[in-house]
Coordinates of C-alpha atoms in Angstrom, one line a residue:
M1 CA -20.2 13.4 -11.6
R2 CA -23.3 11.3 -11.4
F3 CA -23.4 7.9 -12.9
L4 CA -26.3 7.6 -15.3
P5 CA -27.1 3.9 -15.9
L6 CA -28.8 2.7 -19.0
R7 CA -32.5 1.9 -18.2
T8 CA -34.2 -1.1 -19.8
R9 CA -37.8 -2.3 -19.2
R10 CA -38.4 -5.8 -18.0
L11 CA -41.1 -7.8 -16.3
G12 CA -40.9 -8.8 -12.7
L13 CA -39.2 -6.9 -9.9
P14 CA -38.4 -3.2 -10.5
R15 CA -34.9 -2.5 -11.7
R16 CA -34.2 0.3 -9.2
A17 CA -32.4 -0.9 -6.1
V18 CA -34.5 1.3 -3.7
S19 CA -37.8 -0.1 -5.1
Q20 CA -36.5 -3.7 -4.7
I21 CA -35.4 -3.0 -1.2
L22 CA -38.7 -1.3 -0.3
L23 CA -40.8 -4.2 -1.7
T24 CA -38.6 -6.8 0.0
Q25 CA -38.8 -5.0 3.3
L26 CA -42.6 -4.7 3.0
A27 CA -42.9 -8.4 2.1
I28 CA -40.8 -9.4 5.0
A29 CA -42.7 -7.2 7.4
A30 CA -46.1 -8.5 6.2
G31 CA -44.8 -12.1 6.3
V32 CA -43.5 -11.7 9.9
L33 CA -46.8 -10.1 11.0
L34 CA -48.9 -12.9 9.4
L35 CA -46.7 -15.5 11.0
A36 CA -46.8 -13.7 14.4
T37 CA -50.6 -13.4 14.2
G38 CA -50.9 -17.1 13.3
L39 CA -48.6 -18.1 16.1
F40 CA -50.6 -15.9 18.5
L41 CA -54.0 -17.2 17.4
A42 CA -53.1 -20.9 17.7
P43 CA -52.3 -20.8 21.4
L44 CA -55.1 -18.3 22.0
S45 CA -57.6 -20.8 20.6
H46 CA -56.2 -23.6 22.8
Q47 CA -56.2 -21.3 25.8
L48 CA -59.9 -20.4 25.3
D49 CA -60.8 -24.1 24.9
D50 CA -59.0 -24.9 28.1
Q51 CA -60.6 -22.0 30.0
A52 CA -64.1 -23.2 28.8
M53 CA -63.5 -26.8 29.8
R54 CA -62.2 -25.7 33.2
R55 CA -65.2 -23.5 33.7
A56 CA -67.5 -26.4 32.9
L57 CA -65.6 -28.7 35.2
A58 CA -65.8 -26.1 38.0
I59 CA -69.6 -25.8 37.6
A60 CA -69.9 -29.6 37.7
Q61 CA -67.8 -29.8 40.8
S62 CA -69.9 -27.2 42.5
A63 CA -73.1 -29.0 41.6
A64 CA -71.8 -32.4 42.7
A65 CA -70.7 -30.9 46.1
D66 CA -74.3 -30.2 47.0
P67 CA -75.3 -33.2 49.3
N68 CA -79.0 -32.7 48.6
L69 CA -78.5 -33.4 44.9
A70 CA -77.3 -37.0 45.6
A71 CA -80.1 -37.6 48.0
D72 CA -82.7 -36.2 45.6
L73 CA -81.3 -38.5 42.9
L74 CA -81.8 -41.6 45.1
R75 CA -85.3 -40.6 46.3
S76 CA -86.9 -39.3 43.0
G77 CA -87.4 -40.8 39.6
P78 CA -86.5 -39.5 36.1
T79 CA -89.3 -37.0 35.7
A80 CA -89.5 -33.4 34.6
D81 CA -90.8 -32.2 37.9
S82 CA -88.2 -33.9 40.1
P83 CA -86.1 -31.9 42.5
V84 CA -83.0 -33.0 40.6
Q85 CA -84.3 -31.3 37.4
A86 CA -85.2 -28.2 39.4
A87 CA -81.7 -28.0 41.1
A88 CA -79.9 -28.5 37.7
E89 CA -81.9 -25.8 35.9
R90 CA -81.3 -23.4 38.8
I91 CA -77.5 -24.0 38.5
R92 CA -77.6 -23.7 34.7
S93 CA -79.5 -20.4 34.9
A94 CA -77.1 -19.0 37.5
T95 CA -73.9 -20.0 35.7
G96 CA -74.9 -19.4 32.1
A97 CA -73.9 -23.0 31.1
E98 CA -75.5 -24.5 28.1
Y99 CA -76.7 -27.5 30.0
V100 CA -76.4 -29.2 33.5
V101 CA -77.2 -32.9 33.2
V102 CA -77.4 -35.2 36.2
L103 CA -77.3 -38.9 35.4
D104 CA -77.6 -42.1 37.4
L105 CA -75.4 -45.2 37.4
N106 CA -77.1 -46.5 34.3
G107 CA -76.3 -43.4 32.3
I108 CA -80.0 -42.3 32.4
R109 CA -80.6 -38.5 32.4
R110 CA -82.3 -37.2 35.5
S111 CA -82.1 -33.6 34.3
H112 CA -81.8 -31.8 30.9
P113 CA -82.6 -28.4 29.4
S114 CA -85.1 -30.2 27.2
P115 CA -87.5 -32.1 29.6
D116 CA -88.5 -34.6 27.0
R117 CA -85.0 -36.1 27.0
I118 CA -85.2 -36.8 30.8
G119 CA -85.2 -40.6 31.3
L120 CA -83.2 -41.3 28.1
P121 CA -79.6 -42.5 28.1
V122 CA -76.9 -39.8 27.5
S123 CA -75.4 -39.5 24.0
T124 CA -71.7 -39.8 25.2
D125 CA -69.9 -42.4 27.2
P126 CA -70.2 -41.6 31.0
S127 CA -68.1 -44.5 32.2
D128 CA -65.0 -42.4 33.2
A129 CA -67.1 -40.1 35.4
L130 CA -69.1 -43.0 36.9
A131 CA -65.8 -44.7 37.7
G132 CA -64.8 -41.8 39.9
H133 CA -62.7 -39.7 37.4
E134 CA -63.1 -36.1 36.5
V135 CA -63.3 -35.4 32.7
M136 CA -62.6 -32.3 30.6
E137 CA -63.2 -32.5 26.9
I138 CA -64.5 -30.9 23.7
D139 CA -67.2 -33.1 22.3
Q140 CA -70.3 -33.3 20.1
G141 CA -73.6 -34.1 21.9
T142 CA -77.4 -33.7 21.4
L143 CA -77.1 -30.0 21.9
G144 CA -74.1 -29.6 19.5
R145 CA -70.4 -29.1 20.1
S146 CA -69.6 -28.0 23.6
A147 CA -66.8 -27.7 26.2
R148 CA -67.6 -30.3 28.9
G149 CA -66.8 -31.1 32.4
K150 CA -67.9 -34.3 34.1
V151 CA -67.5 -35.3 37.8
P152 CA -68.9 -38.2 39.8
L153 CA -71.8 -37.6 42.1
V154 CA -71.1 -39.1 45.6
A155 CA -73.7 -39.8 48.3
A156 CA -73.3 -39.1 52.0
D157 CA -71.9 -42.6 52.6
G158 CA -69.2 -42.1 50.0
E159 CA -70.7 -44.3 47.3
I160 CA -70.9 -43.0 43.7
V161 CA -74.6 -42.8 42.8
G162 CA -74.3 -40.9 39.4
A163 CA -72.5 -38.1 37.7
V164 CA -72.9 -34.4 36.8
S165 CA -72.1 -33.3 33.3
V166 CA -71.9 -29.6 32.5
G167 CA -71.5 -28.1 29.0
I168 CA -70.6 -24.7 27.7
A169 CA -71.6 -23.9 24.1
Y170 CA -68.5 -24.0 21.9
D171 CA -70.0 -21.1 19.9
S172 CA -69.3 -18.8 22.8
V173 CA -65.6 -19.9 22.7
R174 CA -65.4 -19.3 19.0
D175 CA -67.1 -15.9 19.5
R176 CA -64.5 -14.9 22.0
L177 CA -61.7 -16.0 19.6
V178 CA -63.4 -14.1 16.7
G179 CA -63.9 -11.1 18.9
A180 CA -60.2 -11.0 19.7
I181 CA -59.2 -11.0 16.0
P182 CA -60.2 -7.4 15.2
G183 CA -58.1 -6.0 18.0
L184 CA -55.2 -8.2 17.0
L185 CA -55.5 -7.2 13.4
A186 CA -55.6 -3.5 14.5
Y187 CA -52.3 -4.0 16.3
A188 CA -50.9 -5.9 13.4
G189 CA -52.0 -3.2 11.0
G190 CA -50.4 -0.5 13.1
A191 CA -47.1 -2.5 13.3
L192 CA -47.3 -3.1 9.5
A193 CA -47.8 0.6 8.9
A194 CA -44.9 1.5 11.2
G195 CA -42.7 -1.1 9.5
A196 CA -43.8 0.3 6.0
L197 CA -42.9 3.8 7.1
A198 CA -39.5 2.7 8.4
A199 CA -38.9 0.7 5.3
Y200 CA -39.8 3.7 3.1
L201 CA -37.5 6.0 5.1
L202 CA -34.7 3.5 5.0
S203 CA -35.2 3.0 1.2
R204 CA -35.0 6.7 0.7
R205 CA -31.8 6.9 2.5
I206 CA -30.4 4.0 0.6
Q207 CA -31.6 5.8 -2.6
R208 CA -29.5 8.9 -1.7
Q209 CA -26.5 6.8 -0.8
T210 CA -26.6 4.6 -3.9
R211 CA -27.6 7.5 -6.2
D212 CA -30.6 5.6 -7.4
L213 CA -28.6 2.9 -9.0
A214 CA -29.8 -0.6 -9.8
F215 CA -28.2 -3.6 -8.2
S216 CA -26.7 -4.6 -11.5
D217 CA -25.2 -1.1 -11.8
I218 CA -23.7 -1.3 -8.3
A219 CA -22.2 -4.7 -9.0
A220 CA -20.8 -3.4 -12.3
L221 CA -19.3 -0.4 -10.6
L222 CA -17.7 -2.6 -7.9
A223 CA -16.2 -4.9 -10.5
E224 CA -14.9 -1.9 -12.4
R225 CA -13.5 -0.4 -9.2
E226 CA -11.7 -3.6 -8.4
A227 CA -10.3 -3.9 -11.9
M228 CA -9.2 -0.2 -11.9
L229 CA -7.6 -0.2 -8.5
H230 CA -5.6 -3.3 -9.1
S231 CA -4.5 -2.4 -12.7
I232 CA -3.4 1.2 -12.3
R233 CA 0.3 1.8 -11.8
E234 CA -0.3 4.2 -8.9
G235 CA -0.6 3.1 -5.3
V236 CA -4.0 3.6 -3.6
I237 CA -4.7 3.2 0.1
A238 CA -8.1 4.0 1.6
L239 CA -8.6 4.8 5.3
D240 CA -11.7 5.1 7.5
P241 CA -12.3 8.0 9.9
D242 CA -10.3 6.2 12.6
D243 CA -7.2 5.8 10.3
R244 CA -7.8 2.1 9.9
V245 CA -7.0 0.6 6.5
R246 CA -10.0 0.0 4.2
L247 CA -8.2 -1.2 1.1
V248 CA -4.7 -1.4 -0.4
N249 CA -4.2 -2.0 -4.1
D250 CA -1.4 -4.1 -5.6
E251 CA 0.8 -1.1 -6.4
A252 CA 0.5 0.4 -3.0
A253 CA 1.4 -3.0 -1.4
R254 CA 4.5 -3.1 -3.6
L255 CA 5.5 0.5 -2.9
L256 CA 5.0 0.2 0.9
G257 CA 6.9 -3.1 1.0
L258 CA 3.8 -5.2 1.9
T259 CA 3.5 -8.7 0.4
Q260 CA 0.2 -9.4 -1.3
D261 CA -0.7 -12.1 1.3
R262 CA -0.3 -9.6 4.0
A263 CA -2.0 -6.9 2.1
D264 CA -5.2 -9.0 1.9
T265 CA -5.4 -9.1 5.7
L266 CA -4.9 -5.4 6.3
A267 CA -8.5 -4.3 6.3
G268 CA -9.6 -2.9 9.7
R269 CA -6.0 -2.6 11.1
P270 CA -4.6 0.8 12.2
L271 CA -2.3 2.4 9.8
D272 CA 0.4 2.9 12.4
E273 CA 0.3 -0.8 13.1
V274 CA 0.7 -1.7 9.5
L275 CA 3.5 0.8 8.5
G276 CA 4.9 1.7 11.9
A277 CA 5.5 5.2 13.2
G278 CA 7.3 7.6 10.8
R279 CA 6.7 10.2 8.2
T280 CA 5.0 7.8 5.8
S281 CA 2.3 7.1 8.4
D282 CA 2.0 10.8 9.3
V283 CA 1.6 11.8 5.6
L284 CA -1.1 9.1 4.9
A285 CA -3.0 9.8 8.1
G286 CA -3.0 13.6 7.4
R287 CA -0.8 14.6 10.3
V288 CA 1.4 16.2 7.7
T289 CA -0.5 18.3 5.2
G290 CA 0.3 19.5 1.7
R291 CA 0.4 18.4 -1.9
D292 CA 2.9 16.1 -3.5
L293 CA 4.6 15.3 -0.1
L294 CA 7.8 13.3 -0.3
T295 CA 8.4 10.4 2.0
V296 CA 10.9 7.5 2.1
Q297 CA 9.6 4.0 2.7
G298 CA 12.3 1.4 2.7
P299 CA 14.5 2.0 -0.3
R300 CA 11.8 4.0 -2.2
V301 CA 11.2 7.7 -2.5
L302 CA 7.4 8.2 -2.7
V303 CA 5.2 11.1 -3.6
A304 CA 1.9 11.1 -1.6
N305 CA -1.3 13.0 -2.0
R306 CA -4.3 12.6 0.4
M307 CA -8.0 13.4 -0.3
P308 CA -10.6 13.3 2.5
T309 CA -13.8 11.5 1.9
A310 CA -17.3 12.5 3.0
D311 CA -17.5 10.0 5.9
G312 CA -14.3 11.4 7.5
G313 CA -11.9 8.9 6.0
A314 CA -9.4 9.5 3.2
V315 CA -7.9 8.1 0.1
A316 CA -4.2 8.5 -0.5
T317 CA -2.3 8.0 -3.7
L318 CA 1.4 7.0 -3.9
R319 CA 3.8 7.5 -6.8
D320 CA 7.2 6.0 -7.0
R321 CA 9.8 8.7 -7.4
T322 CA 12.9 6.6 -6.7
E323 CA 14.1 6.5 -10.3
L324 CA 13.3 10.1 -10.8
E325 CA 15.1 11.0 -7.6
H326 CA 18.1 9.0 -8.8
L327 CA 18.0 10.8 -12.1
S328 CA 17.7 14.1 -10.4
R329 CA 20.8 13.4 -8.3
E330 CA 22.6 12.2 -11.4
L331 CA 21.6 15.5 -13.0
D332 CA 23.0 17.4 -10.1
S333 CA 26.2 15.4 -10.3
T334 CA 26.3 15.9 -14.1
K335 CA 25.7 19.6 -13.7
G336 CA 28.5 19.9 -11.2
L337 CA 30.8 18.0 -13.5
I338 CA 29.8 20.3 -16.4
D339 CA 30.5 23.3 -14.3
A340 CA 33.8 21.8 -13.3
L341 CA 34.7 21.0 -16.9
R342 CA 33.7 24.5 -18.0
A343 CA 36.0 25.9 -15.4
Q344 CA 38.7 23.5 -16.3
D345 CA 38.3 24.5 -19.9
H346 CA 39.0 28.1 -19.0
E347 CA 41.9 27.0 -16.8
H348 CA 43.2 24.6 -19.5
A349 CA 43.1 27.5 -22.0
N350 CA 45.0 29.7 -19.7
R351 CA 47.6 27.0 -19.2
L352 CA 48.0 26.4 -22.9
H353 CA 48.4 30.2 -23.4
T354 CA 51.1 30.2 -20.7
L355 CA 52.8 27.2 -22.3
L356 CA 52.7 28.8 -25.7
G357 CA 54.2 32.0 -24.3
L358 CA 57.0 30.1 -22.6
L359 CA 57.8 28.2 -25.8
E360 CA 57.7 31.4 -27.9
L361 CA 60.1 33.1 -25.5
G362 CA 62.4 30.1 -25.8
L363 CA 62.1 29.2 -22.1
H364 CA 62.0 25.4 -22.8
E365 CA 63.1 24.2 -19.4
E366 CA 60.5 26.4 -17.7
A367 CA 57.8 25.0 -20.1
V368 CA 58.8 21.4 -19.2
A369 CA 58.6 22.2 -15.5
F370 CA 55.2 23.9 -15.9
V371 CA 53.7 20.9 -17.7
T372 CA 55.2 18.5 -15.2
E373 CA 53.7 20.4 -12.3
V374 CA 50.2 20.6 -13.9
V375 CA 50.0 16.9 -14.8
G376 CA 51.5 15.9 -11.5
V377 CA 48.8 17.6 -9.4
H378 CA 46.0 15.6 -11.1
R379 CA 48.0 12.4 -11.2
T380 CA 48.8 12.8 -7.5
T381 CA 45.2 13.2 -6.5
A382 CA 44.1 10.1 -8.4
E383 CA 47.0 8.1 -7.1
Q384 CA 46.3 9.1 -3.5
V385 CA 42.7 8.0 -3.8
T386 CA 43.3 4.7 -5.5
E387 CA 46.1 3.9 -3.1
K388 CA 43.7 4.1 -0.1
V389 CA 40.4 3.2 -1.7
H390 CA 40.6 -0.1 -3.7
D391 CA 37.0 -0.2 -4.7
P392 CA 36.8 1.3 -8.3
L393 CA 33.3 2.8 -7.8
L394 CA 34.2 4.7 -4.6
A395 CA 37.6 5.7 -6.0
A396 CA 36.0 7.1 -9.1
L397 CA 33.5 9.0 -7.0
L398 CA 36.1 10.5 -4.8
V399 CA 38.3 11.6 -7.7
G400 CA 35.3 13.2 -9.4
K401 CA 34.3 14.9 -6.2
A402 CA 37.8 16.2 -5.6
T403 CA 37.8 17.8 -9.0
V404 CA 34.4 19.5 -8.3
A405 CA 35.6 20.5 -4.9
A406 CA 38.8 22.1 -6.3
E407 CA 36.8 24.2 -8.8
R408 CA 34.6 25.4 -5.9
G409 CA 37.7 26.3 -3.9
V410 CA 37.1 23.6 -1.2
P411 CA 40.0 21.2 -0.7
L412 CA 38.8 17.5 -0.5
R413 CA 41.2 15.1 1.1
L414 CA 41.3 11.6 2.5
A415 CA 42.4 11.0 6.1
P416 CA 45.9 9.7 6.3
D417 CA 44.9 6.3 7.8
S418 CA 42.0 5.7 5.4
L419 CA 41.9 2.2 3.8
L420 CA 39.1 0.4 2.1
P421 CA 39.7 -3.0 0.4
D422 CA 37.9 -4.1 -2.7
R423 CA 35.6 -6.5 -0.9
L424 CA 32.4 -4.5 -0.5
V425 CA 29.0 -6.4 -0.4
D426 CA 27.0 -3.4 -1.7
P427 CA 29.3 -0.8 -3.3
G428 CA 26.4 1.0 -4.9
G429 CA 24.8 1.7 -1.5
L430 CA 28.1 3.0 -0.1
V431 CA 28.5 5.3 -3.2
T432 CA 25.1 6.8 -2.6
I433 CA 25.8 7.3 1.1
L434 CA 29.3 8.9 0.5
G435 CA 28.1 11.0 -2.4
N436 CA 25.3 12.6 -0.4
L437 CA 27.5 13.3 2.6
V438 CA 30.3 14.8 0.5
D439 CA 27.8 17.0 -1.5
N440 CA 26.4 18.3 1.8
A441 CA 29.8 18.9 3.2
L442 CA 31.0 20.8 0.1
D443 CA 27.9 23.0 0.4
A444 CA 28.5 23.7 4.0
A445 CA 32.2 24.4 3.7
A446 CA 32.0 26.5 0.6
G447 CA 31.3 29.7 2.5
S448 CA 33.7 29.2 5.5
A449 CA 36.9 31.1 6.1
A450 CA 39.2 28.1 5.7
P451 CA 37.2 25.6 3.7
L452 CA 38.0 22.0 4.0
V453 CA 36.2 18.6 3.6
E454 CA 37.9 15.5 4.9
V455 CA 36.8 11.9 4.2
D456 CA 37.9 9.1 6.5
I457 CA 37.1 5.5 5.3
R458 CA 38.4 2.5 7.3
T459 CA 37.4 -1.0 8.2
E460 CA 37.2 -3.0 11.4
G461 CA 36.9 -6.6 10.5
R462 CA 33.9 -6.8 8.2
T463 CA 32.6 -3.5 9.4
A464 CA 33.0 -0.3 7.3
V465 CA 33.3 3.0 9.2
L466 CA 32.8 6.2 7.2
R467 CA 33.3 9.7 8.5
V468 CA 32.9 13.0 6.6
R469 CA 34.0 16.3 8.2
D470 CA 33.5 19.8 7.0
S471 CA 34.6 23.3 8.1
G472 CA 31.1 24.7 7.8
P473 CA 28.9 26.3 10.5
G474 CA 28.1 22.9 12.1
I475 CA 24.7 21.6 13.3
P476 CA 23.1 22.6 16.6
A477 CA 23.0 19.8 19.1
G478 CA 19.2 20.0 19.4
R479 CA 18.7 19.4 15.7
R480 CA 21.1 16.6 15.0
E481 CA 18.2 14.0 14.8
E482 CA 15.8 16.3 13.0
I483 CA 18.1 16.7 10.0
F484 CA 17.4 13.0 9.0
T485 CA 13.7 13.7 8.6
E486 CA 12.4 13.7 5.0
G487 CA 11.8 17.2 3.7
W488 CA 14.1 18.9 6.3
S489 CA 16.7 21.2 4.6
T490 CA 18.3 24.6 5.1
K491 CA 18.7 25.0 1.3
Q492 CA 16.3 26.5 -1.2
P493 CA 14.6 23.8 -3.3
R494 CA 15.8 23.6 -6.9
A495 CA 13.5 23.8 -9.9
H496 CA 13.7 20.1 -10.9
R497 CA 13.3 18.5 -7.4
E498 CA 12.7 19.1 -3.7
R499 CA 15.3 19.3 -1.0
G500 CA 15.5 17.3 2.2
L501 CA 15.9 13.7 1.0
G502 CA 19.7 13.1 1.0
L503 CA 20.2 12.5 4.7
A504 CA 16.9 10.6 5.0
L505 CA 18.2 8.2 2.2
V506 CA 21.5 7.9 3.9
R507 CA 19.9 6.8 7.2
R508 CA 17.5 4.4 5.3
L509 CA 20.4 2.8 3.3
A510 CA 22.5 2.5 6.5
E511 CA 19.6 0.9 8.4
R512 CA 18.8 -1.4 5.6
Q513 CA 22.3 -2.9 5.9
G514 CA 21.9 -3.1 9.7
G515 CA 24.0 0.0 10.3
S516 CA 23.5 3.5 11.7
V517 CA 24.3 7.1 11.0
R518 CA 25.0 9.9 13.5
A519 CA 25.6 13.6 13.2
G520 CA 28.1 15.4 15.5
G521 CA 30.5 18.3 15.6
T522 CA 34.2 18.9 15.1
E523 CA 36.7 20.8 17.3
D524 CA 36.7 23.8 15.0
G525 CA 32.9 24.0 14.9
G526 CA 32.1 22.1 11.7
A527 CA 29.9 19.1 11.2
E528 CA 30.9 15.4 11.2
F529 CA 28.8 12.5 10.0
S530 CA 29.6 9.0 11.0
V531 CA 28.2 5.9 9.3
V532 CA 28.8 2.4 10.7
L533 CA 27.9 -0.5 8.3
P534 CA 28.3 -4.0 9.9
E535 CA 28.9 -6.9 7.5
A536 CA 29.8 -4.4 4.7
L537 CA 32.7 -6.5 3.5
R538 CA 32.8 -10.0 2.2

């Protein structure tokens, strides 16, 4: 469903995110180009100035190297028809310089493009050149601003007799700079056009990805998402295409046994590293497919559903089914007890009818013996259990299971050397373990030729050892580890819950107490489950 934000008009920047991004990118591109152009023109101007001054200096050096020029300066006077003026004008014409001025030691011009200025002092200070130094500069003279080069004029005997000053019109330098600007602007315009096109294409892509929302709408959606994810009572965990964690909400952290401090640092970490290998990681990563998949994480029974996202990742939801599973198991137990009570009701009615018949026939001694036998059987079972199992919860469980087993035609007995003191650390956990194992044993033994279920409970120091044996068909050796996997079962699922969690819960409860559970076989081909719980007694 597309989100349709409320549109309001306002002055300034456009509201649509794509328009703001496009304008921002164009402004950045234009600014960068202007800055780059300015940074390029500044050194270009300096470079052109330097080239002009060096060219003027080179012309002056070439002129001063002519030995005839110094000799002519010493022989002739400052006149327009002197050989010095003729040589200077010849050099000026050949090199394209603005002027070539030869001056004597007094700074008097001996040559000049304007003959009327011959014999007059130069307009700039010639002292550096007359002192034997070469000079490059940009200066203002009688012919305007020019790039100048000045060198001393040395006679054949090595004495400085004057100087040569050459100038190149600065207008030509500026013209070269101005001439470079159109080409530079053309490149800059092309770069700006390419940047504008790229910005437009990028903005169109962002428009499709953001569904043409404004920045305020995106911020509101993010705030709503955060509030929703952390307030719902369903766990949510998002993964990227490489099965790395994107986010975990508070409920998912609680259900998966992650503290909130740790959950805040999960982003970017592989799922298998966070949860460890197992069915929960396989379900969330999509390695196990299906709807409403059951998994056990720690002490919790979870229902997981996974939905792929468009970028190849996935979002998984988790629901806590622990209480529902406990209620389902209590319902199973209650249903079994109801069936047992219903059967006992029929049996009790038959016994009452028998007792009534004996009394009506006057067989009082036979009636007393019959009642004694019936009451004694039930009392004996309870006494046998409480004599060996001192914990009231486990004793009550075994008495109830014995009644159900008797109605199903499967004898349930305690091993002769069984003994459990009333010092259990977690009797509730042991009740769950024993109840699941006995239920499975009764189901397995019910169809055998000589049905029997035997429970052996004993202690070794503070360690509790529990064994449940049945006379059923047994478990193939190659599948004795597989049966502890969540969802594995040989039975048809019932209407109110799925199968395949009992043994998985048994293993998790045993491991939570630092113990272990193992499946094996008996001599007569049945199955035997052994549970070892260290530190089970106080």
